[in-house]
Amino acid sequence: MTAARAAAGTGARRVVSLVPSLTEAVAVTAPGLLVGATDWCTHPAGLDVVRVGGTKNPDIDAVVALRPDLVVANEEENREPDLAALRAAGIEVLVTEVRDLDQAFAELERMLVTGCGLTAPRWLDEARESWAAVPPPPPYGDGRTAVVPIWRRPWMVLGGDTFAGDLLARLGVHNVYGDLAERYPRIPLDRLRASGADLVVLPDEPYRFTADDGPEAFPGLRAALVDGRHLTWYGPSLVRAPEVLRAALR
């Protein structure tokens, strides 16, 4: 049992994570607690656990075989039929919902403290402090406006009610499509180019936009290539996210 554990005998002892950012949060907070993760769980570096498939197609039998006390998931990242199958196998499943930064902090604490039985980690306090130090964004209309593609072929962008959109807004970047009801709408490229944005924000996940793949579609528009982990992950990456994102968005 690690030093981060709460009272002896409480909380989970074997955790499987089906979300990359939650994987990092658990592994950094309590090394050894995590016994399984998806193929997409790349942090922390050198993570040595059983791989159980993808976020959208986990190997249910492989998860069950690990005999976890708890599986952590997310309502957007994971499919309800898979989570229902795990519950039917007698496994406790904690499902997070993250639509903005404040909710991310609350859900991370719920997962780690209530779900896993851990003491709230220092990195979570540091993340709150990092974001609290971000200056208030300029009034609407005075900041930068952006389109934020997350996929191409077809083009898809950030719409409304998204965690990444909230981070950008806190950094003074207004998402042109942030008022749409659809969270990840498909928008034809010609409409994106005519949106009136002065910036295109290109993360390297879920689609891996690069200097040679993405900016050329928006001639005359300044492109900001950003680290998708710092824009879309909710976990230890939030500590440095304001610094990393502001540098990329300059």
PDB file of C-alpha atoms in Angstrom:
ATOM      1  CA  MET A   1       0.000   0.000   0.000  1.00  0.00           C
ATOM      2  CA  THR A   2       1.492   3.375  -1.020  1.00  0.00           C
ATOM      3  CA  ALA A   3       1.973   6.460   1.098  1.00  0.00           C
ATOM      4  CA  ALA A   4      -0.857   8.103  -0.846  1.00  0.00           C
ATOM      5  CA  ARG A   5      -3.363   5.543   0.442  1.00  0.00           C
ATOM      6  CA  ALA A   6      -5.939   6.652   2.941  1.00  0.00           C
ATOM      7  CA  ALA A   7      -6.708   4.596   6.056  1.00  0.00           C
ATOM      8  CA  ALA A   8      -5.485   1.010   5.871  1.00  0.00           C
ATOM      9  CA  GLY A   9      -8.014  -1.425   4.505  1.00  0.00           C
ATOM     10  CA  THR A  10     -10.079   1.177   2.641  1.00  0.00           C
ATOM     11  CA  GLY A  11     -10.349   1.969  -1.031  1.00  0.00           C
ATOM     12  CA  ALA A  12      -9.522   0.009  -4.140  1.00  0.00           C
ATOM     13  CA  ARG A  13      -6.414  -2.146  -4.423  1.00  0.00           C
ATOM     14  CA  ARG A  14      -6.651  -3.032  -8.116  1.00  0.00           C
ATOM     15  CA  VAL A  15      -7.770  -0.427 -10.646  1.00  0.00           C
ATOM     16  CA  VAL A  16      -8.255  -0.611 -14.405  1.00  0.00           C
ATOM     17  CA  SER A  17      -8.502   2.654 -16.327  1.00  0.00           C
ATOM     18  CA  LEU A  18     -10.226   2.999 -19.688  1.00  0.00           C
ATOM     19  CA  VAL A  19      -9.242   6.663 -20.175  1.00  0.00           C
ATOM     20  CA  PRO A  20      -5.676   7.893 -20.853  1.00  0.00           C
ATOM     21  CA  SER A  21      -5.906  10.996 -18.676  1.00  0.00           C
ATOM     22  CA  LEU A  22      -7.421   9.049 -15.768  1.00  0.00           C
ATOM     23  CA  THR A  23      -4.700   6.432 -16.187  1.00  0.00           C
ATOM     24  CA  GLU A  24      -2.057   9.079 -15.688  1.00  0.00           C
ATOM     25  CA  ALA A  25      -3.902  10.546 -12.712  1.00  0.00           C
ATOM     26  CA  VAL A  26      -4.069   7.210 -10.896  1.00  0.00           C
ATOM     27  CA  ALA A  27      -0.561   6.065 -11.824  1.00  0.00           C
ATOM     28  CA  VAL A  28       1.096   9.309 -10.736  1.00  0.00           C
ATOM     29  CA  THR A  29      -0.860   9.459  -7.481  1.00  0.00           C
ATOM     30  CA  ALA A  30      -0.499   5.837  -6.401  1.00  0.00           C
ATOM     31  CA  PRO A  31       2.096   3.797  -8.319  1.00  0.00           C
ATOM     32  CA  GLY A  32       1.193   0.124  -8.201  1.00  0.00           C
ATOM     33  CA  LEU A  33      -2.552   0.623  -7.797  1.00  0.00           C
ATOM     34  CA  LEU A  34      -3.187   0.471 -11.536  1.00  0.00           C
ATOM     35  CA  VAL A  35      -3.214  -3.043 -13.026  1.00  0.00           C
ATOM     36  CA  GLY A  36      -4.692  -2.407 -16.479  1.00  0.00           C
ATOM     37  CA  ALA A  37      -5.084   0.387 -19.021  1.00  0.00           C
ATOM     38  CA  THR A  38      -5.934   0.926 -22.672  1.00  0.00           C
ATOM     39  CA  ASP A  39      -3.536   0.750 -25.592  1.00  0.00           C
ATOM     40  CA  TRP A  40      -3.825   4.556 -25.851  1.00  0.00           C
ATOM     41  CA  CYS A  41      -2.618   5.198 -22.302  1.00  0.00           C
ATOM     42  CA  THR A  42       0.835   6.661 -22.972  1.00  0.00           C
ATOM     43  CA  HIS A  43       1.530   8.463 -19.680  1.00  0.00           C
ATOM     44  CA  PRO A  44       3.323   8.246 -17.400  1.00  0.00           C
ATOM     45  CA  ALA A  45       6.209   7.122 -19.572  1.00  0.00           C
ATOM     46  CA  GLY A  46       7.166   3.499 -19.081  1.00  0.00           C
ATOM     47  CA  LEU A  47       3.790   2.522 -17.633  1.00  0.00           C
ATOM     48  CA  ASP A  48       3.961  -1.251 -17.162  1.00  0.00           C
ATOM     49  CA  VAL A  49       0.427  -2.644 -16.853  1.00  0.00           C
ATOM     50  CA  VAL A  50      -1.725  -5.082 -18.795  1.00  0.00           C
ATOM     51  CA  ARG A  51      -3.213  -3.518 -21.908  1.00  0.00           C
ATOM     52  CA  VAL A  52      -6.926  -4.141 -22.443  1.00  0.00           C
ATOM     53  CA  GLY A  53      -7.655  -2.707 -25.907  1.00  0.00           C
ATOM     54  CA  GLY A  54      -8.994   0.687 -26.891  1.00  0.00           C
ATOM     55  CA  THR A  55     -11.252   3.186 -25.196  1.00  0.00           C
ATOM     56  CA  LYS A  56     -14.094   2.384 -27.604  1.00  0.00           C
ATOM     57  CA  ASN A  57     -13.450  -1.359 -27.843  1.00  0.00           C
ATOM     58  CA  PRO A  58     -11.964  -2.662 -24.599  1.00  0.00           C
ATOM     59  CA  ASP A  59     -11.483  -6.389 -24.183  1.00  0.00           C
ATOM     60  CA  ILE A  60     -14.101  -7.039 -21.499  1.00  0.00           C
ATOM     61  CA  ASP A  61     -12.807 -10.535 -20.756  1.00  0.00           C
ATOM     62  CA  ALA A  62      -9.289  -9.167 -20.268  1.00  0.00           C
ATOM     63  CA  VAL A  63     -10.553  -6.522 -17.850  1.00  0.00           C
ATOM     64  CA  VAL A  64     -12.554  -9.080 -15.855  1.00  0.00           C
ATOM     65  CA  ALA A  65      -9.549 -11.429 -15.720  1.00  0.00           C
ATOM     66  CA  LEU A  66      -7.560  -8.724 -13.920  1.00  0.00           C
ATOM     67  CA  ARG A  67     -10.047  -8.885 -11.000  1.00  0.00           C
ATOM     68  CA  PRO A  68     -10.181  -5.117 -10.489  1.00  0.00           C
ATOM     69  CA  ASP A  69     -11.875  -3.567  -7.472  1.00  0.00           C
ATOM     70  CA  LEU A  70     -12.683  -0.576  -9.647  1.00  0.00           C
ATOM     71  CA  VAL A  71     -12.768   0.408 -13.311  1.00  0.00           C
ATOM     72  CA  VAL A  72     -12.575   4.141 -14.042  1.00  0.00           C
ATOM     73  CA  ALA A  73     -14.178   5.466 -17.215  1.00  0.00           C
ATOM     74  CA  ASN A  74     -15.645   8.567 -18.834  1.00  0.00           C
ATOM     75  CA  GLU A  75     -19.092   9.132 -20.316  1.00  0.00           C
ATOM     76  CA  GLU A  76     -17.632  10.585 -23.516  1.00  0.00           C
ATOM     77  CA  GLU A  77     -14.585   8.366 -24.003  1.00  0.00           C
ATOM     78  CA  ASN A  78     -16.223   5.008 -23.299  1.00  0.00           C
ATOM     79  CA  ARG A  79     -19.343   3.250 -24.577  1.00  0.00           C
ATOM     80  CA  GLU A  80     -22.199   2.455 -22.222  1.00  0.00           C
ATOM     81  CA  PRO A  81     -22.620  -1.155 -23.485  1.00  0.00           C
ATOM     82  CA  ASP A  82     -19.029  -1.917 -22.451  1.00  0.00           C
ATOM     83  CA  LEU A  83     -19.525  -0.349 -19.030  1.00  0.00           C
ATOM     84  CA  ALA A  84     -22.790  -2.246 -18.587  1.00  0.00           C
ATOM     85  CA  ALA A  85     -20.999  -5.509 -19.420  1.00  0.00           C
ATOM     86  CA  LEU A  86     -18.419  -4.810 -16.722  1.00  0.00           C
ATOM     87  CA  ARG A  87     -21.115  -4.063 -14.170  1.00  0.00           C
ATOM     88  CA  ALA A  88     -22.908  -7.267 -15.154  1.00  0.00           C
ATOM     89  CA  ALA A  89     -19.675  -9.109 -14.366  1.00  0.00           C
ATOM     90  CA  GLY A  90     -19.829  -7.729 -10.844  1.00  0.00           C
ATOM     91  CA  ILE A  91     -17.208  -5.003 -11.267  1.00  0.00           C
ATOM     92  CA  GLU A  92     -17.656  -1.531  -9.806  1.00  0.00           C
ATOM     93  CA  VAL A  93     -17.398   1.149 -12.508  1.00  0.00           C
ATOM     94  CA  LEU A  94     -16.845   4.836 -11.742  1.00  0.00           C
ATOM     95  CA  VAL A  95     -17.862   7.018 -14.685  1.00  0.00           C
ATOM     96  CA  THR A  96     -16.608  10.595 -14.843  1.00  0.00           C
ATOM     97  CA  GLU A  97     -18.184  13.498 -16.706  1.00  0.00           C
ATOM     98  CA  VAL A  98     -15.885  16.373 -17.667  1.00  0.00           C
ATOM     99  CA  ARG A  99     -17.218  19.345 -19.606  1.00  0.00           C
ATOM    100  CA  ASP A 100     -15.162  22.180 -18.085  1.00  0.00           C
ATOM    101  CA  LEU A 101     -12.166  22.791 -15.842  1.00  0.00           C
ATOM    102  CA  ASP A 102     -14.052  23.072 -12.560  1.00  0.00           C
ATOM    103  CA  GLN A 103     -15.839  19.810 -13.265  1.00  0.00           C
ATOM    104  CA  ALA A 104     -12.502  18.192 -14.126  1.00  0.00           C
ATOM    105  CA  PHE A 105     -11.067  19.126 -10.739  1.00  0.00           C
ATOM    106  CA  ALA A 106     -14.177  17.861  -8.929  1.00  0.00           C
ATOM    107  CA  GLU A 107     -14.277  14.590 -10.862  1.00  0.00           C
ATOM    108  CA  LEU A 108     -10.566  13.918 -10.411  1.00  0.00           C
ATOM    109  CA  GLU A 109     -10.955  14.349  -6.664  1.00  0.00           C
ATOM    110  CA  ARG A 110     -14.064  12.138  -6.635  1.00  0.00           C
ATOM    111  CA  MET A 111     -12.255   9.417  -8.560  1.00  0.00           C
ATOM    112  CA  LEU A 112      -9.046   9.488  -6.517  1.00  0.00           C
ATOM    113  CA  VAL A 113     -10.457  10.097  -3.037  1.00  0.00           C
ATOM    114  CA  THR A 114     -13.935   8.565  -3.057  1.00  0.00           C
ATOM    115  CA  GLY A 115     -13.341   5.916  -5.736  1.00  0.00           C
ATOM    116  CA  CYS A 116      -9.770   4.823  -5.084  1.00  0.00           C
ATOM    117  CA  GLY A 117      -9.519   5.692  -1.383  1.00  0.00           C
ATOM    118  CA  LEU A 118      -6.480   7.931  -1.856  1.00  0.00           C
ATOM    119  CA  THR A 119      -5.497  11.191  -0.229  1.00  0.00           C
ATOM    120  CA  ALA A 120      -5.969  14.118  -2.622  1.00  0.00           C
ATOM    121  CA  PRO A 121      -2.573  14.474  -4.348  1.00  0.00           C
ATOM    122  CA  ARG A 122      -0.389  17.556  -4.294  1.00  0.00           C
ATOM    123  CA  TRP A 123      -0.442  17.777  -8.098  1.00  0.00           C
ATOM    124  CA  LEU A 124      -4.181  18.413  -7.982  1.00  0.00           C
ATOM    125  CA  ASP A 125      -3.636  21.407  -5.697  1.00  0.00           C
ATOM    126  CA  GLU A 126      -0.843  22.610  -7.982  1.00  0.00           C
ATOM    127  CA  ALA A 127      -3.133  22.349 -11.006  1.00  0.00           C
ATOM    128  CA  ARG A 128      -5.794  24.429  -9.272  1.00  0.00           C
ATOM    129  CA  GLU A 129      -3.131  26.995  -8.347  1.00  0.00           C
ATOM    130  CA  SER A 130      -1.786  27.138 -11.914  1.00  0.00           C
ATOM    131  CA  TRP A 131      -5.208  27.879 -13.371  1.00  0.00           C
ATOM    132  CA  ALA A 132      -6.166  30.296 -10.598  1.00  0.00           C
ATOM    133  CA  ALA A 133      -3.105  32.367 -11.576  1.00  0.00           C
ATOM    134  CA  VAL A 134      -4.292  32.760 -15.185  1.00  0.00           C
ATOM    135  CA  PRO A 135      -5.438  36.378 -15.732  1.00  0.00           C
ATOM    136  CA  PRO A 136      -9.150  36.829 -16.486  1.00  0.00           C
ATOM    137  CA  PRO A 137      -9.880  36.641 -20.229  1.00  0.00           C
ATOM    138  CA  PRO A 138     -10.727  39.858 -22.087  1.00  0.00           C
ATOM    139  CA  PRO A 139     -14.401  40.744 -22.595  1.00  0.00           C
ATOM    140  CA  TYR A 140     -16.194  38.896 -25.372  1.00  0.00           C
ATOM    141  CA  GLY A 141     -15.231  40.422 -28.707  1.00  0.00           C
ATOM    142  CA  ASP A 142     -11.863  41.742 -27.536  1.00  0.00           C
ATOM    143  CA  GLY A 143      -9.923  38.482 -27.601  1.00  0.00           C
ATOM    144  CA  ARG A 144      -8.885  36.140 -30.370  1.00  0.00           C
ATOM    145  CA  THR A 145     -11.405  34.021 -32.228  1.00  0.00           C
ATOM    146  CA  ALA A 146     -10.507  30.533 -33.380  1.00  0.00           C
ATOM    147  CA  VAL A 147     -11.675  27.428 -35.126  1.00  0.00           C
ATOM    148  CA  VAL A 148     -10.431  24.261 -33.449  1.00  0.00           C
ATOM    149  CA  PRO A 149     -10.365  21.225 -35.754  1.00  0.00           C
ATOM    150  CA  ILE A 150     -10.073  17.843 -34.076  1.00  0.00           C
ATOM    151  CA  TRP A 151     -10.310  15.728 -37.252  1.00  0.00           C
ATOM    152  CA  ARG A 152     -10.070  15.948 -41.028  1.00  0.00           C
ATOM    153  CA  ARG A 153     -11.609  13.771 -43.735  1.00  0.00           C
ATOM    154  CA  PRO A 154     -14.217  14.826 -42.697  1.00  0.00           C
ATOM    155  CA  TRP A 155     -13.424  18.066 -40.931  1.00  0.00           C
ATOM    156  CA  MET A 156     -14.725  18.117 -37.360  1.00  0.00           C
ATOM    157  CA  VAL A 157     -14.259  20.909 -34.833  1.00  0.00           C
ATOM    158  CA  LEU A 158     -14.841  21.715 -31.186  1.00  0.00           C
ATOM    159  CA  GLY A 159     -18.439  22.784 -30.685  1.00  0.00           C
ATOM    160  CA  GLY A 160     -20.166  23.731 -27.459  1.00  0.00           C
ATOM    161  CA  ASP A 161     -19.891  22.359 -23.930  1.00  0.00           C
ATOM    162  CA  THR A 162     -16.361  20.922 -24.201  1.00  0.00           C
ATOM    163  CA  PHE A 163     -13.499  20.765 -21.726  1.00  0.00           C
ATOM    164  CA  ALA A 164     -10.958  21.929 -24.329  1.00  0.00           C
ATOM    165  CA  GLY A 165     -13.199  24.834 -25.295  1.00  0.00           C
ATOM    166  CA  ASP A 166     -13.369  25.937 -21.657  1.00  0.00           C
ATOM    167  CA  LEU A 167      -9.575  25.874 -21.336  1.00  0.00           C
ATOM    168  CA  LEU A 168      -9.204  27.998 -24.460  1.00  0.00           C
ATOM    169  CA  ALA A 169     -11.818  30.476 -23.230  1.00  0.00           C
ATOM    170  CA  ARG A 170      -9.932  30.877 -19.952  1.00  0.00           C
ATOM    171  CA  LEU A 171      -6.842  31.712 -22.024  1.00  0.00           C
ATOM    172  CA  GLY A 172      -8.691  34.393 -23.992  1.00  0.00           C
ATOM    173  CA  VAL A 173      -9.455  32.378 -27.142  1.00  0.00           C
ATOM    174  CA  HIS A 174     -13.090  32.396 -28.250  1.00  0.00           C
ATOM    175  CA  ASN A 175     -14.207  29.289 -30.127  1.00  0.00           C
ATOM    176  CA  VAL A 176     -16.242  30.384 -33.151  1.00  0.00           C
ATOM    177  CA  TYR A 177     -18.385  27.260 -32.888  1.00  0.00           C
ATOM    178  CA  GLY A 178     -18.585  27.222 -29.102  1.00  0.00           C
ATOM    179  CA  ASP A 179     -22.245  28.210 -29.054  1.00  0.00           C
ATOM    180  CA  LEU A 180     -23.409  25.193 -31.051  1.00  0.00           C
ATOM    181  CA  ALA A 181     -25.431  22.523 -29.262  1.00  0.00           C
ATOM    182  CA  GLU A 182     -23.409  19.814 -30.997  1.00  0.00           C
ATOM    183  CA  ARG A 183     -20.134  19.177 -29.223  1.00  0.00           C
ATOM    184  CA  TYR A 184     -18.084  17.972 -32.203  1.00  0.00           C
ATOM    185  CA  PRO A 185     -19.851  19.099 -35.377  1.00  0.00           C
ATOM    186  CA  ARG A 186     -18.786  18.309 -38.904  1.00  0.00           C
ATOM    187  CA  ILE A 187     -18.169  21.613 -40.717  1.00  0.00           C
ATOM    188  CA  PRO A 188     -17.112  21.787 -44.395  1.00  0.00           C
ATOM    189  CA  LEU A 189     -13.693  23.315 -44.937  1.00  0.00           C
ATOM    190  CA  ASP A 190     -15.036  26.219 -46.970  1.00  0.00           C
ATOM    191  CA  ARG A 191     -17.237  27.231 -44.033  1.00  0.00           C
ATOM    192  CA  LEU A 192     -14.323  26.960 -41.625  1.00  0.00           C
ATOM    193  CA  ARG A 193     -12.277  29.255 -43.840  1.00  0.00           C
ATOM    194  CA  ALA A 194     -15.164  31.760 -43.999  1.00  0.00           C
ATOM    195  CA  SER A 195     -15.916  31.661 -40.255  1.00  0.00           C
ATOM    196  CA  GLY A 196     -14.224  34.979 -39.489  1.00  0.00           C
ATOM    197  CA  ALA A 197     -11.706  33.404 -37.115  1.00  0.00           C
ATOM    198  CA  ASP A 198      -8.265  34.968 -36.814  1.00  0.00           C
ATOM    199  CA  LEU A 199      -6.643  31.760 -35.559  1.00  0.00           C
ATOM    200  CA  VAL A 200      -6.830  28.035 -36.209  1.00  0.00           C
ATOM    201  CA  VAL A 201      -5.876  25.868 -33.234  1.00  0.00           C
ATOM    202  CA  LEU A 202      -4.545  22.469 -34.303  1.00  0.00           C
ATOM    203  CA  PRO A 203      -4.007  19.879 -31.544  1.00  0.00           C
ATOM    204  CA  ASP A 204      -2.010  16.708 -32.133  1.00  0.00           C
ATOM    205  CA  GLU A 205      -4.857  14.480 -30.913  1.00  0.00           C
ATOM    206  CA  PRO A 206      -7.243  12.884 -31.601  1.00  0.00           C
ATOM    207  CA  TYR A 207      -6.086  13.712 -35.153  1.00  0.00           C
ATOM    208  CA  ARG A 208      -2.358  14.305 -35.276  1.00  0.00           C
ATOM    209  CA  PHE A 209      -2.104  17.719 -36.909  1.00  0.00           C
ATOM    210  CA  THR A 210       1.469  18.779 -37.669  1.00  0.00           C
ATOM    211  CA  ALA A 211       3.242  21.681 -39.348  1.00  0.00           C
ATOM    212  CA  ASP A 212       2.895  19.779 -42.644  1.00  0.00           C
ATOM    213  CA  ASP A 213      -0.622  18.472 -42.127  1.00  0.00           C
ATOM    214  CA  GLY A 214      -3.271  21.038 -41.238  1.00  0.00           C
ATOM    215  CA  PRO A 215      -2.023  24.628 -41.557  1.00  0.00           C
ATOM    216  CA  GLU A 216      -1.984  24.422 -45.378  1.00  0.00           C
ATOM    217  CA  ALA A 217      -5.780  24.051 -45.327  1.00  0.00           C
ATOM    218  CA  PHE A 218      -6.135  27.538 -43.839  1.00  0.00           C
ATOM    219  CA  PRO A 219      -4.092  29.880 -46.051  1.00  0.00           C
ATOM    220  CA  GLY A 220      -3.711  33.351 -44.595  1.00  0.00           C
ATOM    221  CA  LEU A 221      -4.828  32.239 -41.130  1.00  0.00           C
ATOM    222  CA  ARG A 222      -2.360  31.986 -38.275  1.00  0.00           C
ATOM    223  CA  ALA A 223      -2.052  28.397 -37.077  1.00  0.00           C
ATOM    224  CA  ALA A 224      -1.240  27.387 -33.512  1.00  0.00           C
ATOM    225  CA  LEU A 225      -0.057  23.795 -33.133  1.00  0.00           C
ATOM    226  CA  VAL A 226      -0.832  22.710 -29.588  1.00  0.00           C
ATOM    227  CA  ASP A 227      -0.070  19.673 -27.448  1.00  0.00           C
ATOM    228  CA  GLY A 228      -3.329  17.733 -27.311  1.00  0.00           C
ATOM    229  CA  ARG A 229      -2.454  16.267 -23.932  1.00  0.00           C
ATOM    230  CA  HIS A 230      -2.373  19.735 -22.388  1.00  0.00           C
ATOM    231  CA  LEU A 231      -5.555  20.798 -24.178  1.00  0.00           C
ATOM    232  CA  THR A 232      -7.763  17.729 -23.783  1.00  0.00           C
ATOM    233  CA  TRP A 233      -6.423  15.652 -20.856  1.00  0.00           C
ATOM    234  CA  TYR A 234      -7.653  16.174 -17.287  1.00  0.00           C
ATOM    235  CA  GLY A 235      -4.984  14.976 -14.890  1.00  0.00           C
ATOM    236  CA  PRO A 236      -1.405  15.874 -13.910  1.00  0.00           C
ATOM    237  CA  SER A 237      -0.955  17.600 -17.289  1.00  0.00           C
ATOM    238  CA  LEU A 238      -3.197  20.395 -15.966  1.00  0.00           C
ATOM    239  CA  VAL A 239      -0.331  21.647 -13.791  1.00  0.00           C
ATOM    240  CA  ARG A 240       1.662  22.921 -16.782  1.00  0.00           C
ATOM    241  CA  ALA A 241      -1.215  23.312 -19.231  1.00  0.00           C
ATOM    242  CA  PRO A 242      -1.622  27.110 -18.844  1.00  0.00           C
ATOM    243  CA  GLU A 243       2.085  27.675 -19.494  1.00  0.00           C
ATOM    244  CA  VAL A 244       2.296  25.226 -22.419  1.00  0.00           C
ATOM    245  CA  LEU A 245      -0.886  26.387 -24.107  1.00  0.00           C
ATOM    246  CA  ARG A 246      -0.170  30.106 -23.734  1.00  0.00           C
ATOM    247  CA  ALA A 247       3.238  29.615 -25.330  1.00  0.00           C
ATOM    248  CA  ALA A 248       1.661  27.805 -28.300  1.00  0.00           C
ATOM    249  CA  LEU A 249      -1.161  30.342 -28.691  1.00  0.00           C
ATOM    250  CA  ARG A 250       1.040  33.448 -28.743  1.00  0.00           C
TER     251      ARG A 250
END
